[in-house]
Amino acid sequence: MAKPMTKAEIADRLADRAGITKKQAQAVLDGFLEQTYLSLRNGRSVALGGFGKFVVEKKGGRKRKSGAAAKIPATNVVKFRVGRAAGGALS
């Protein structure tokens, strides 16, 4: 399996592509992530056209062995749904 791309690598490539400094690219990436986190915390999904969508969903508790519902409070989880363009790029 290929090594995952790090945040620093994304910032480096963004800097090269946009013709900005690596420090500026890191600030852009940090700002994007901060706004994404804020939106998700407020229950709003984040859609990136053609790439995909981050959504917040409730996840209830289940017992591992039986799969029966447990009396565990529901928690919010983030899920990512791949967009058509991104899915097609992988083929």
PDB file of N, CA, C and O in Angstrom, residues 29-48 54-56 78:
ATOM      1  N   LEU A  29      -4.028  26.113   3.884  1.00  0.00           N
ATOM      2  CA  LEU A  29      -4.467  24.770   4.258  1.00  0.00           C
ATOM      3  C   LEU A  29      -5.001  24.750   5.690  1.00  0.00           C
ATOM      4  O   LEU A  29      -6.051  24.160   5.960  1.00  0.00           O
ATOM      5  N   ASP A  30      -4.303  25.416   6.606  1.00  0.00           N
ATOM      6  CA  ASP A  30      -4.777  25.498   7.996  1.00  0.00           C
ATOM      7  C   ASP A  30      -6.129  26.195   8.076  1.00  0.00           C
ATOM      8  O   ASP A  30      -7.015  25.762   8.818  1.00  0.00           O
ATOM      9  N   GLY A  31      -6.300  27.272   7.313  1.00  0.00           N
ATOM     10  CA  GLY A  31      -7.575  27.991   7.288  1.00  0.00           C
ATOM     11  C   GLY A  31      -8.698  27.133   6.745  1.00  0.00           C
ATOM     12  O   GLY A  31      -9.814  27.134   7.281  1.00  0.00           O
ATOM     13  N   PHE A  32      -8.406  26.381   5.693  1.00  0.00           N
ATOM     14  CA  PHE A  32      -9.407  25.475   5.123  1.00  0.00           C
ATOM     15  C   PHE A  32      -9.828  24.429   6.145  1.00  0.00           C
ATOM     16  O   PHE A  32     -11.018  24.180   6.355  1.00  0.00           O
ATOM     17  N   LEU A  33      -8.860  23.824   6.810  1.00  0.00           N
ATOM     18  CA  LEU A  33      -9.178  22.794   7.798  1.00  0.00           C
ATOM     19  C   LEU A  33      -9.952  23.375   8.978  1.00  0.00           C
ATOM     20  O   LEU A  33     -10.912  22.762   9.456  1.00  0.00           O
ATOM     21  N   GLU A  34      -9.563  24.558   9.428  1.00  0.00           N
ATOM     22  CA  GLU A  34     -10.265  25.204  10.537  1.00  0.00           C
ATOM     23  C   GLU A  34     -11.726  25.460  10.190  1.00  0.00           C
ATOM     24  O   GLU A  34     -12.625  25.179  10.986  1.00  0.00           O
ATOM     25  N   GLN A  35     -11.981  25.981   9.004  1.00  0.00           N
ATOM     26  CA  GLN A  35     -13.359  26.255   8.588  1.00  0.00           C
ATOM     27  C   GLN A  35     -14.146  24.967   8.405  1.00  0.00           C
ATOM     28  O   GLN A  35     -15.349  24.909   8.708  1.00  0.00           O
ATOM     29  N   THR A  36     -13.487  23.923   7.924  1.00  0.00           N
ATOM     30  CA  THR A  36     -14.145  22.625   7.778  1.00  0.00           C
ATOM     31  C   THR A  36     -14.554  22.089   9.143  1.00  0.00           C
ATOM     32  O   THR A  36     -15.689  21.653   9.343  1.00  0.00           O
ATOM     33  N   TYR A  37     -13.627  22.123  10.113  1.00  0.00           N
ATOM     34  CA  TYR A  37     -13.935  21.653  11.463  1.00  0.00           C
ATOM     35  C   TYR A  37     -15.080  22.448  12.078  1.00  0.00           C
ATOM     36  O   TYR A  37     -15.978  21.872  12.701  1.00  0.00           O
ATOM     37  N   LEU A  38     -15.051  23.777  11.928  1.00  0.00           N
ATOM     38  CA  LEU A  38     -16.108  24.618  12.496  1.00  0.00           C
ATOM     39  C   LEU A  38     -17.472  24.271  11.902  1.00  0.00           C
ATOM     40  O   LEU A  38     -18.468  24.179  12.622  1.00  0.00           O
ATOM     41  N   SER A  39     -17.519  24.093  10.599  1.00  0.00           N
ATOM     42  CA  SER A  39     -18.782  23.744   9.947  1.00  0.00           C
ATOM     43  C   SER A  39     -19.300  22.406  10.438  1.00  0.00           C
ATOM     44  O   SER A  39     -20.484  22.260  10.751  1.00  0.00           O
ATOM     45  N   LEU A  40     -18.420  21.424  10.517  1.00  0.00           N
ATOM     46  CA  LEU A  40     -18.836  20.098  10.965  1.00  0.00           C
ATOM     47  C   LEU A  40     -19.295  20.125  12.420  1.00  0.00           C
ATOM     48  O   LEU A  40     -20.282  19.486  12.770  1.00  0.00           O
ATOM     49  N   ARG A  41     -18.600  20.867  13.272  1.00  0.00           N
ATOM     50  CA  ARG A  41     -19.011  20.987  14.682  1.00  0.00           C
ATOM     51  C   ARG A  41     -20.398  21.594  14.805  1.00  0.00           C
ATOM     52  O   ARG A  41     -21.136  21.291  15.740  1.00  0.00           O
ATOM     53  N   ASN A  42     -20.748  22.482  13.874  1.00  0.00           N
ATOM     54  CA  ASN A  42     -22.070  23.122  13.885  1.00  0.00           C
ATOM     55  C   ASN A  42     -23.116  22.307  13.144  1.00  0.00           C
ATOM     56  O   ASN A  42     -24.221  22.786  12.891  1.00  0.00           O
ATOM     57  N   GLY A  43     -22.772  21.085  12.748  1.00  0.00           N
ATOM     58  CA  GLY A  43     -23.724  20.197  12.104  1.00  0.00           C
ATOM     59  C   GLY A  43     -23.916  20.438  10.618  1.00  0.00           C
ATOM     60  O   GLY A  43     -24.826  19.883  10.015  1.00  0.00           O
ATOM     61  N   ARG A  44     -23.070  21.277  10.019  1.00  0.00           N
ATOM     62  CA  ARG A  44     -23.180  21.568   8.585  1.00  0.00           C
ATOM     63  C   ARG A  44     -22.251  20.655   7.799  1.00  0.00           C
ATOM     64  O   ARG A  44     -21.119  20.411   8.200  1.00  0.00           O
ATOM     65  N   SER A  45     -22.715  20.171   6.670  1.00  0.00           N
ATOM     66  CA  SER A  45     -21.852  19.371   5.815  1.00  0.00           C
ATOM     67  C   SER A  45     -20.940  20.314   5.019  1.00  0.00           C
ATOM     68  O   SER A  45     -21.203  21.508   4.907  1.00  0.00           O
ATOM     69  N   VAL A  46     -19.860  19.766   4.494  1.00  0.00           N
ATOM     70  CA  VAL A  46     -18.915  20.537   3.689  1.00  0.00           C
ATOM     71  C   VAL A  46     -18.801  19.838   2.344  1.00  0.00           C
ATOM     72  O   VAL A  46     -18.322  18.704   2.254  1.00  0.00           O
ATOM     73  N   ALA A  47     -19.278  20.506   1.286  1.00  0.00           N
ATOM     74  CA  ALA A  47     -19.277  19.931  -0.059  1.00  0.00           C
ATOM     75  C   ALA A  47     -18.188  20.576  -0.899  1.00  0.00           C
ATOM     76  O   ALA A  47     -18.093  21.805  -0.964  1.00  0.00           O
ATOM     77  N   LEU A  48     -17.367  19.745  -1.512  1.00  0.00           N
ATOM     78  CA  LEU A  48     -16.326  20.204  -2.423  1.00  0.00           C
ATOM     79  C   LEU A  48     -16.675  19.638  -3.796  1.00  0.00           C
ATOM     80  O   LEU A  48     -16.452  18.454  -4.058  1.00  0.00           O
ATOM     81  N   PHE A  54     -18.160  16.033   3.121  1.00  0.00           N
ATOM     82  CA  PHE A  54     -18.025  15.612   4.504  1.00  0.00           C
ATOM     83  C   PHE A  54     -19.368  15.848   5.172  1.00  0.00           C
ATOM     84  O   PHE A  54     -19.921  16.941   5.074  1.00  0.00           O
ATOM     85  N   VAL A  55     -19.898  14.840   5.836  1.00  0.00           N
ATOM     86  CA  VAL A  55     -21.193  14.967   6.506  1.00  0.00           C
ATOM     87  C   VAL A  55     -21.076  14.474   7.942  1.00  0.00           C
ATOM     88  O   VAL A  55     -20.259  13.606   8.247  1.00  0.00           O
ATOM     89  N   VAL A  56     -21.899  15.049   8.814  1.00  0.00           N
ATOM     90  CA  VAL A  56     -21.963  14.616  10.203  1.00  0.00           C
ATOM     91  C   VAL A  56     -23.191  13.733  10.349  1.00  0.00           C
ATOM     92  O   VAL A  56     -24.281  14.113   9.945  1.00  0.00           O
ATOM     93  N   VAL A  78     -17.992  11.828  11.600  1.00  0.00           N
ATOM     94  CA  VAL A  78     -17.827  12.453  10.287  1.00  0.00           C
ATOM     95  C   VAL A  78     -17.633  11.363   9.256  1.00  0.00           C
ATOM     96  O   VAL A  78     -16.830  10.449   9.444  1.00  0.00           O
TER      97      VAL A  78
END
